Structure formats: structure tokens, C-alpha cells
Coordinates of C-alpha atoms and ligand atoms in Angstrom, one line a residue:
M1428 CA 12.7 102.9 83.8
Q1429 CA 10.0 105.2 82.4
K1430 CA 11.1 107.1 79.3
Q1431 CA 10.3 110.8 79.4
P1432 CA 8.1 111.6 76.5
K1433 CA 9.6 114.2 74.2
T1434 CA 7.6 112.5 71.4
K1435 CA 5.6 114.8 69.1
L1436 CA 2.0 113.6 69.1
Q1437 CA 0.3 113.1 65.8
F1438 CA -2.4 110.6 65.6
P1439 CA -4.2 109.3 62.5
K1440 CA -7.0 111.3 61.0
R1441 CA -10.0 109.1 62.0
F1442 CA -8.6 108.1 65.3
L1443 CA -11.2 107.1 67.9
W1444 CA -10.8 109.0 71.2
G1445 CA -13.0 107.9 73.9
A1446 CA -13.7 106.2 77.2
A1447 CA -15.1 102.8 78.3
T1448 CA -17.5 101.4 80.8
A1449 CA -19.3 98.0 81.4
A1450 CA -22.9 97.6 82.2
H1451 CA -22.7 96.0 85.6
Q1452 CA -20.0 98.5 86.8
V1453 CA -22.1 101.6 86.2
E1454 CA -25.7 100.9 85.3
G1455 CA -26.9 100.1 88.8
D1456 CA -29.6 97.6 89.9
N1457 CA -28.7 94.7 87.7
H1458 CA -29.8 91.2 88.5
N1459 CA -27.3 88.7 87.3
Q1460 CA -24.8 86.0 88.6
W1461 CA -22.7 88.8 90.1
S1462 CA -25.4 90.6 92.0
V1463 CA -26.5 87.2 93.5
W1464 CA -22.9 86.6 94.6
E1465 CA -22.4 90.1 96.0
L1466 CA -25.2 89.6 98.4
E1467 CA -23.9 86.2 99.5
N1468 CA -20.3 87.4 100.0
A1469 CA -20.4 91.1 101.1
K1470 CA -20.1 90.4 104.8
T1471 CA -17.2 88.0 104.5
K1472 CA -15.4 90.3 102.1
A1473 CA -15.7 93.2 104.4
A1474 CA -14.5 91.1 107.3
Q1475 CA -11.5 89.8 105.4
S1476 CA -10.5 93.2 103.9
E1477 CA -7.9 94.1 106.5
Y1478 CA -6.2 90.8 106.1
Q1479 CA -6.2 91.0 102.3
L1480 CA -5.5 94.7 101.8
H1481 CA -3.6 96.1 104.8
D1482 CA -0.3 95.9 102.9
L1483 CA -1.4 98.6 100.5
D1484 CA 0.3 101.9 101.1
N1485 CA -3.1 103.6 101.1
W1486 CA -4.8 101.2 103.5
S1487 CA -5.5 104.0 106.0
D1488 CA -7.4 105.9 103.2
I1489 CA -9.5 103.0 102.0
K1490 CA -10.0 101.2 105.3
S1491 CA -13.3 102.6 106.3
A1492 CA -14.8 101.9 102.8
A1493 CA -13.2 98.4 102.5
K1494 CA -14.5 97.3 105.8
R1495 CA -18.1 98.1 105.0
P1496 CA -20.2 95.3 103.5
D1497 CA -22.1 97.7 101.3
N1498 CA -18.9 98.5 99.5
Y1499 CA -19.2 95.0 98.0
V1500 CA -22.8 95.3 96.8
S1501 CA -23.1 97.1 93.5
G1502 CA -26.7 98.4 94.3
S1503 CA -27.6 101.6 92.4
L1504 CA -24.0 102.8 91.7
A1505 CA -23.9 105.8 89.3
D1506 CA -27.4 104.9 88.0
H1507 CA -26.0 105.2 84.5
Y1508 CA -28.9 103.2 83.2
N1509 CA -31.1 106.3 83.7
Q1510 CA -28.5 109.0 83.7
Y1511 CA -26.7 108.1 80.5
E1512 CA -27.6 111.4 78.7
Q1513 CA -25.6 113.4 81.2
D1514 CA -22.8 110.9 81.1
F1515 CA -22.6 111.2 77.3
D1516 CA -22.5 115.0 77.7
L1517 CA -19.2 114.4 79.6
L1518 CA -17.8 112.6 76.5
T1519 CA -18.7 115.6 74.4
K1520 CA -17.1 117.9 77.0
M1521 CA -13.9 116.0 76.6
H1522 CA -14.1 116.2 72.8
M1523 CA -14.4 112.4 72.5
N1524 CA -15.8 110.7 69.4
A1525 CA -16.0 107.1 70.7
Y1526 CA -17.5 105.2 73.6
R1527 CA -17.3 101.6 74.7
F1528 CA -20.1 100.1 76.7
S1529 CA -21.6 96.7 77.3
V1530 CA -25.2 95.6 76.9
E1531 CA -26.5 93.7 79.9
W1532 CA -27.7 90.2 78.8
S1533 CA -29.6 89.7 82.0
R1534 CA -31.8 92.7 81.3
I1535 CA -32.4 91.7 77.7
E1536 CA -33.1 88.1 78.3
P1537 CA -34.1 87.9 82.0
E1538 CA -35.5 84.4 81.6
Q1539 CA -34.3 81.8 79.1
G1540 CA -35.9 82.6 75.8
V1541 CA -37.9 85.7 77.0
W1542 CA -36.8 89.0 75.4
D1543 CA -37.5 92.1 77.3
A1544 CA -38.8 94.7 74.8
A1545 CA -38.4 97.6 77.2
A1546 CA -34.7 96.8 77.8
I1547 CA -34.1 96.5 74.1
D1548 CA -35.8 99.8 73.5
H1549 CA -33.6 101.3 76.2
Y1550 CA -30.4 100.3 74.5
K1551 CA -31.8 101.6 71.2
R1552 CA -32.3 105.0 72.8
Y1553 CA -28.9 104.7 74.4
V1554 CA -27.1 104.1 71.1
A1555 CA -29.2 106.8 69.4
A1556 CA -28.1 109.3 72.1
L1557 CA -24.4 108.5 71.2
K1558 CA -25.0 108.9 67.5
K1559 CA -26.8 112.2 68.1
R1560 CA -23.5 113.4 69.6
N1561 CA -21.4 112.0 66.8
I1562 CA -19.9 109.4 69.1
E1563 CA -19.0 106.0 67.6
P1564 CA -20.4 103.2 69.8
V1565 CA -18.2 100.2 70.6
M1566 CA -20.5 97.5 71.9
T1567 CA -19.4 94.7 74.2
L1568 CA -21.6 91.6 74.5
F1569 CA -20.1 89.8 77.5
H1570 CA -18.2 91.8 80.1
F1571 CA -18.1 89.3 83.0
T1572 CA -21.9 89.3 83.9
L1573 CA -24.3 86.6 82.9
P1574 CA -28.0 86.1 83.5
A1575 CA -28.6 84.0 86.6
W1576 CA -30.4 81.3 84.5
F1577 CA -27.4 80.9 82.2
S1578 CA -24.9 80.5 85.0
E1579 CA -27.3 78.1 86.8
R1580 CA -27.1 76.0 83.6
G1581 CA -23.4 75.9 84.0
G1582 CA -22.5 79.0 82.0
F1583 CA -19.5 78.7 79.7
E1584 CA -18.3 75.6 81.5
K1585 CA -20.6 73.7 79.0
R1586 CA -20.0 73.9 75.3
S1587 CA -23.6 73.2 74.6
N1588 CA -24.5 76.4 76.5
V1589 CA -22.7 78.5 73.9
M1590 CA -25.7 78.5 71.6
Y1591 CA -27.6 80.7 74.2
F1592 CA -24.9 83.3 73.9
T1593 CA -24.9 83.1 70.1
R1594 CA -28.7 83.5 70.1
F1595 CA -28.4 86.6 72.4
A1596 CA -25.7 88.1 70.2
E1597 CA -27.8 87.7 67.0
K1598 CA -30.8 89.1 68.7
I1599 CA -29.2 92.2 70.1
V1600 CA -27.2 92.9 67.0
S1601 CA -30.3 92.5 64.8
E1602 CA -32.0 95.1 67.0
L1603 CA -29.2 97.6 67.4
G1604 CA -27.0 96.8 64.5
K1605 CA -27.9 99.5 62.1
D1606 CA -26.1 102.1 64.3
I1607 CA -23.2 99.8 65.3
R1608 CA -19.9 98.9 63.5
F1609 CA -17.6 97.8 66.3
I1610 CA -18.5 94.8 68.3
I1611 CA -16.5 93.2 71.1
T1612 CA -17.9 89.7 71.8
I1613 CA -16.0 88.9 75.0
N1614 CA -14.1 91.1 77.5
E1615 CA -10.8 89.7 78.8
P1616 CA -11.6 86.0 78.4
D1617 CA -8.6 84.8 80.4
I1618 CA -9.1 87.1 83.3
Y1619 CA -12.7 85.9 83.6
A1620 CA -11.6 82.2 83.3
R1621 CA -8.8 82.6 85.8
E1622 CA -10.6 84.7 88.4
S1623 CA -13.8 82.7 88.3
Y1624 CA -12.5 79.1 87.7
R1625 CA -8.9 78.9 89.0
A1626 CA -8.2 81.7 91.5
G1627 CA -11.7 81.3 93.0
N1628 CA -12.1 85.1 93.5
W1629 CA -15.2 85.6 91.4
P1630 CA -18.4 83.7 91.0
P1631 CA -18.7 80.7 90.8
N1632 CA -15.5 80.6 92.9
R1633 CA -14.0 77.4 91.4
T1634 CA -10.3 76.6 91.9
S1635 CA -9.6 74.1 89.1
N1636 CA -7.0 74.5 86.4
W1637 CA -8.8 72.1 84.3
Q1638 CA -12.1 74.1 84.5
M1639 CA -10.3 77.3 83.7
F1640 CA -9.0 75.8 80.4
R1641 CA -12.3 74.3 79.6
V1642 CA -14.0 77.7 80.0
L1643 CA -11.3 79.5 78.0
N1644 CA -11.7 77.0 75.2
N1645 CA -15.5 77.4 75.2
L1646 CA -15.1 81.2 75.2
A1647 CA -12.8 80.9 72.1
Y1648 CA -15.5 78.7 70.5
A1649 CA -18.2 81.2 71.5
H1650 CA -16.2 84.1 69.8
R1651 CA -15.8 82.1 66.6
Q1652 CA -19.5 81.2 66.5
V1653 CA -20.7 84.7 67.2
A1654 CA -18.2 86.3 64.7
K1655 CA -19.4 83.9 62.0
R1656 CA -23.0 84.7 62.6
L1657 CA -22.5 88.5 62.8
H1658 CA -20.4 88.5 59.6
G1659 CA -23.1 86.5 58.0
M1660 CA -25.7 89.1 59.0
N1661 CA -23.6 92.0 57.6
R1662 CA -20.0 92.1 56.5
R1663 CA -19.6 95.7 57.7
Y1664 CA -19.5 94.6 61.4
K1665 CA -16.0 94.8 62.8
V1666 CA -15.8 92.1 65.4
S1667 CA -13.1 91.4 68.0
I1668 CA -12.5 90.6 71.6
A1669 CA -11.0 92.9 74.2
K1670 CA -7.8 91.1 75.1
N1671 CA -6.0 92.1 78.3
S1672 CA -2.3 92.2 77.6
A1673 CA 0.3 92.8 80.2
Y1674 CA 3.8 93.1 78.7
S1675 CA 6.1 90.4 80.1
Y1676 CA 9.9 91.0 80.1
A1677 CA 13.0 89.6 81.8
G1678 CA 14.5 91.7 84.6
D1679 CA 18.0 90.3 84.1
T1680 CA 20.0 88.4 81.5
A1681 CA 19.4 84.9 83.0
W1682 CA 18.0 82.4 80.5
L1683 CA 15.4 81.3 83.0
S1684 CA 14.0 84.8 83.3
H1685 CA 13.8 85.1 79.5
A1686 CA 12.2 81.7 79.2
S1687 CA 9.7 82.4 81.9
A1688 CA 8.7 85.8 80.5
A1689 CA 8.2 84.2 77.1
V1690 CA 6.0 81.4 78.6
L1691 CA 4.0 83.9 80.6
Q1692 CA 3.4 86.0 77.6
Y1693 CA 2.4 83.0 75.5
M1694 CA 0.0 81.7 78.1
Q1695 CA -1.6 85.1 78.7
D1696 CA -1.9 86.3 75.1
D1697 CA -1.2 83.7 72.4
Y1698 CA -2.9 80.6 73.9
F1699 CA -6.2 82.3 73.4
L1700 CA -5.5 84.7 70.5
R1701 CA -4.3 81.9 68.2
K1702 CA -7.8 80.3 68.6
V1703 CA -9.7 83.4 67.5
V1704 CA -7.5 85.6 65.4
K1705 CA -8.9 84.4 62.1
H1706 CA -12.3 85.6 63.3
C1707 CA -11.2 89.1 64.3
D1708 CA -11.4 92.2 62.1
F1709 CA -9.2 94.2 64.5
L1710 CA -7.7 93.5 67.9
G1711 CA -9.1 95.1 71.1
V1712 CA -6.3 95.5 73.6
N1713 CA -6.7 96.3 77.3
Y1714 CA -3.4 97.5 78.8
Y1715 CA -2.9 98.1 82.6
F1716 CA 0.5 96.8 83.6
S1717 CA 3.7 94.9 82.8
N1718 CA 5.3 91.8 84.3
R1719 CA 9.0 92.0 85.1
V1720 CA 10.3 88.5 85.5
Y1721 CA 13.2 87.2 87.6
G1722 CA 13.8 83.5 87.4
Y1723 CA 10.2 82.2 87.4
R1724 CA 8.7 85.0 89.5
V1725 CA 7.1 88.3 88.6
H1726 CA 8.8 91.0 90.6
N1727 CA 7.8 94.5 89.4
P1728 CA 9.8 97.7 90.0
D1729 CA 6.8 99.1 92.1
I1730 CA 8.4 102.6 92.0
K1731 CA 5.0 104.0 91.6
V1732 CA 1.9 102.0 92.4
S1733 CA -1.8 102.7 91.9
D1734 CA -4.4 102.7 94.6
L1735 CA -4.8 98.9 93.9
G1736 CA -1.1 98.4 94.4
W1737 CA -0.5 97.7 90.7
D1738 CA 2.9 98.7 89.4
M1739 CA 2.5 101.7 87.0
S1740 CA 4.5 101.3 83.8
P1741 CA 2.2 103.1 81.3
S1742 CA 4.8 103.7 78.6
N1743 CA 5.3 100.0 78.2
I1744 CA 2.1 100.0 76.3
E1745 CA 4.4 100.6 73.3
Y1746 CA 6.0 97.2 73.6
A1747 CA 2.6 95.4 74.2
L1748 CA 1.2 97.0 71.0
E1749 CA 4.3 96.4 68.9
R1750 CA 4.4 92.7 69.9
L1751 CA 0.8 92.1 69.2
Y1752 CA 0.8 93.9 65.9
E1753 CA 3.9 92.1 64.7
K1754 CA 2.4 88.8 65.6
Y1755 CA -1.2 89.2 64.5
K1756 CA -1.0 92.0 61.9
L1757 CA -4.5 93.3 62.9
P1758 CA -5.4 96.9 63.4
I1759 CA -5.5 97.7 67.1
I1760 CA -8.0 99.6 69.2
V1761 CA -6.9 100.2 72.8
T1762 CA -10.3 99.1 74.3
E1763 CA -9.2 99.9 78.0
N1764 CA -6.4 101.6 79.7
G1765 CA -6.4 103.5 83.0
V1766 CA -5.5 103.7 86.6
A1767 CA -7.1 103.5 90.1
D1768 CA -6.3 106.9 91.4
Q1769 CA -8.8 108.5 93.7
G1770 CA -6.7 111.6 94.4
D1771 CA -6.0 112.1 90.7
E1772 CA -2.3 112.3 91.5
Y1773 CA -1.1 110.2 88.7
R1774 CA -3.8 110.1 86.0
Q1775 CA -2.4 113.0 83.9
W1776 CA 1.1 111.5 84.0
W1777 CA -0.3 108.1 83.2
I1778 CA -2.1 109.4 80.1
T1779 CA 0.9 111.5 79.0
Q1780 CA 3.1 108.4 79.2
T1781 CA 0.5 106.3 77.4
L1782 CA 0.0 108.7 74.5
A1783 CA 3.8 108.9 74.0
G1784 CA 4.1 105.1 74.1
M1785 CA 1.3 104.8 71.5
Q1786 CA 2.9 107.4 69.4
R1787 CA 6.2 105.5 69.3
A1788 CA 4.3 102.3 68.4
L1789 CA 2.5 104.2 65.6
D1790 CA 5.8 105.6 64.4
S1791 CA 7.2 102.1 64.3
G1792 CA 4.4 101.1 62.0
V1793 CA 1.7 99.7 64.3
D1794 CA -1.8 100.4 63.0
I1795 CA -3.6 101.9 66.0
Q1796 CA -7.1 103.1 65.4
G1797 CA -8.3 104.2 68.8
Y1798 CA -7.8 104.7 72.5
L1799 CA -10.7 104.2 75.0
H1800 CA -9.8 105.2 78.5
W1801 CA -11.0 103.1 81.4
S1802 CA -13.2 104.5 82.7
L1803 CA -15.6 107.3 82.0
L1804 CA -17.0 107.1 85.5
D1805 CA -16.0 105.7 88.9
N1806 CA -17.5 102.2 89.0
F1807 CA -17.9 98.9 90.6
E1808 CA -14.5 97.2 90.6
W1809 CA -15.7 93.6 90.8
A1810 CA -14.5 91.8 94.0
H1811 CA -12.9 95.0 95.3
G1812 CA -16.3 96.8 95.2
K1813 CA -16.7 100.6 95.0
W1814 CA -13.6 102.0 96.6
P1815 CA -11.1 101.9 93.6
R1816 CA -11.7 104.9 91.5
F1817 CA -10.9 104.6 87.8
G1818 CA -13.2 107.4 86.6
L1819 CA -12.3 110.4 84.5
A1820 CA -15.4 111.6 86.3
A1821 CA -15.6 111.2 90.0
V1822 CA -19.0 109.9 91.2
D1823 CA -20.5 110.8 94.5
Y1824 CA -22.6 107.7 95.3
E1825 CA -24.7 109.6 97.8
T1826 CA -25.8 112.5 95.6
G1827 CA -25.2 110.9 92.2
N1828 CA -23.1 113.9 91.2
R1829 CA -20.4 113.5 88.5
T1830 CA -17.4 115.8 88.5
L1831 CA -14.7 115.6 85.8
R1832 CA -11.4 115.2 87.6
P1833 CA -8.7 117.8 86.7
S1834 CA -6.8 115.2 84.6
A1835 CA -10.0 114.6 82.6
I1836 CA -10.4 118.3 81.8
W1837 CA -6.7 118.4 80.8
F1838 CA -7.2 115.2 78.7
G1839 CA -10.2 116.8 77.0
R1840 CA -8.0 119.7 75.9
V1841 CA -5.4 117.4 74.6
I1842 CA -7.9 115.5 72.5
K1843 CA -9.3 118.7 71.1
H1844 CA -5.9 119.8 70.1
L1845 CA -5.0 116.4 68.6
R1846 CA -8.2 116.2 66.6
E1847 CA -7.8 119.7 65.3
T1848 CA -4.1 119.5 64.2
K1849 CA -4.4 117.2 61.3
Ligands
BGC1064 C1 -11.8 95.0 83.2 C2 -12.6 96.1 83.9 C3 -12.0 96.5 85.1 C4 -10.6 97.0 84.8 C5 -9.8 97.4 86.0 C6 -10.4 95.2 83.3 O1 -9.8 94.0 83.7 O2 -12.3 94.8 81.9 O3 -13.9 95.6 84.0 O4 -12.7 97.3 85.9 O5 -9.8 96.1 84.1 O6 -9.5 96.4 86.8

């Protein structure tokens, strides 16, 4: 299934090599709709963990963490809010020249219409610390967390609430914009809409198809509004969304499998992208897995699975990128890609396969401009809490120590080599 990479790697001259995080997953001590929900749900989640996760191969390894309520409360995490300088040094150590992060709206506008000058100053220093290291910032405005006041007003369920998000976007970009070019308005709109409004897994735990589509449409509207405003402020801003894209393919020759894979792909990617593509300067793509379809069901090979039980098919990134480029003709930045792998058994293999897949896509003419690995640090994996470990750097939550995993040290050498051999 996986092709062995014999591919010679040669990436474009100004390629962005970096890593990504999101505010709520690393900063620590945020107060938003998620932190409220965590406190309300931690005990239940811990109690249900055995029932929900015991099928995972690694259940015995994660059991003690997954059964503890504090696993589900973000708390102080890696304290990246205060420790960002040492975290940016890790980027430098890995010879990276780009970093994706998100600004936390609930810090910047803790109450409706009230701007927190100290939080804005913090993000100014944060971006300056990246620029000082010659690292290109890629800034996300909405990565799943919202100020509590905004979600109490109905969040993105109401189209009339979009103006608050637009106002926040204008404010933060007018404050930080002189040092920023790349702006992601919304991270994975359909994951957010599905998990929060149909699957009922994330706050506000709704289970309605109708609400999911309403939120999705409002997010598309929000992107268009923000993109128009930002372009109006300065045409140099390169605006996009970060679109999750799993590659869907038929596992056999049956027409039903082919038809289902096509419908799945359309619903996942194109339903949303068609609504925003005219307002994107590039396409941010998050790739984690593929969907192999038999009949109308997804049934993945599962030859190798991550700690989260996700099928690992990293080289299929090639097909995801080729399809998106052929369809939308926008330059692509891979805004997330990575694997939950606490023991660091698979990460080097994963990255090797991914680079080879990207190279084949480049060779077939896809304009790829960057690769941002998820994640720089171990972080808070939403409803799963703290046990899944996506970090290039392992974080010890007791001591706060960060240690680059062996795969990260290797990846740093690869990046150095790729950036030097032009
Ligand atoms: C999200 C991240 C998340 C990662 C791994 C993406 O869906 O943008 O916030 O941690 O995937 O699940």
C-alpha cells in the first residue's frame, strides 16, 4: 500500500519549513468556551474513557492518564504563553523558517467590546520574537476556541454574530499586521461544525445536521467577510483557511464504492471550499489520513495505526494535494500534518513518507509553498485531553521541560540539508 520513497527531494527555494500550534492547546490558562466545558465534563469523560477507548491497541499504556479527570482539563499545559521564547528556540534548532500559531480571541476581547491592551502587547512581542529569528509567522484567527460571551450569544450559529468575529479580525490584524503576511481565518471549519453541532463531542454538544450546516455556512460567510476586510486594509495579506482534507478512495471496483468515495470527498472538501475559494490567496491544507471506501462504508487498511487508532497513510498526501490543486489552482501550504506517537516509533517514517509524497506532487506540477508539522509541542488534544502526543518536542507537564524527540532532531537535519542544497 505505502510506496517506498526513492524520490529525490528538492523543494522550492523559498519553501516554508515549520511547525504549528494553536493557542488553547499550548498556551495554558485560557478562559473560553472550551475551558468552561472542560470543567463541566472532565469527570464524565474520565469515567467513560474505558468504554470509549479500550479497543485501542495501546489502551494499557494510556489507561492511567485517560481515566484521570485532570487529563481533560487543559489547565496550565506547556505554559507556552510565557515560555514562547524557549519554544521558538526549538524552531531555530530544527532550522525552521515558519511557524503557525493562533491568537486567542478570549484573551484579546475578554468581554464584548473590551480590548485587553496587555494581551495585544503580548502577541506583538510574540510575533517580534519570531521575526527576530527570521521565522515567518502564519497567524490563525479562529482555531476552535471562542470567548465565552460570544458562544453565550449563540456563536457561529447566528449569522448576525459574524460581525463580532470580523471586528476582532480587523482589530488584531491592524495591531499585528505590519509583521504578518499569512493569515488563516478559520481552522478546519467542517471538523468544528461536525464535532460541535452534529457529533455532539465538543461544546456546545449539539447533535443536529441542520445546525451543522447552518454553522458551516456561517463560517464560509465569516471567511468571505474577513478576507474582504483584510484585503481592503492591505492587499499584501495572504488570506486562507486551513482545510482538513482526508483523501477518499474506493477500495474495490464496485460502482457504489466509487460513488460513495466521491460523495464523501465532495461533502468534506468541496461543499465548503466552493463557497470561499474566490476569497483565498492560497490554500491551507491539513492532512492526517485517508478514507478507503467499500460500498458506503469507510474501512481503512489499519496496517499501522497511530496512538489515536488513526490509520497511517502518510504518502497519500500526494493525492490529496494533487486533487485540490487540480480543482482550485491555488498555491498550497500544508498547514498541519503529523501523528500521535508518544513513543516516537513512527514519526520519522511518517515524515519521510510525507516528504516523498509532497515531492511527487511537486513533480507533477502542484505549487506547494510550505509544510508546517503538527505540532511543535505536545498539546491539549481537545476532547481526548493531554494523553495524545503530537509534539516534535515532548513536554513534561510536571516540570515544564521540553525535549526534542529523536525524530525531531533528525527532521531538523533534513530541513537544514534541504534548505542548503538549492
Ligand atoms: C486540529 C488540531 C488537532 C489535530 C490533531 C486538527 O484537526 O486543527 O487542533 O490537534 O488536528 O487531531
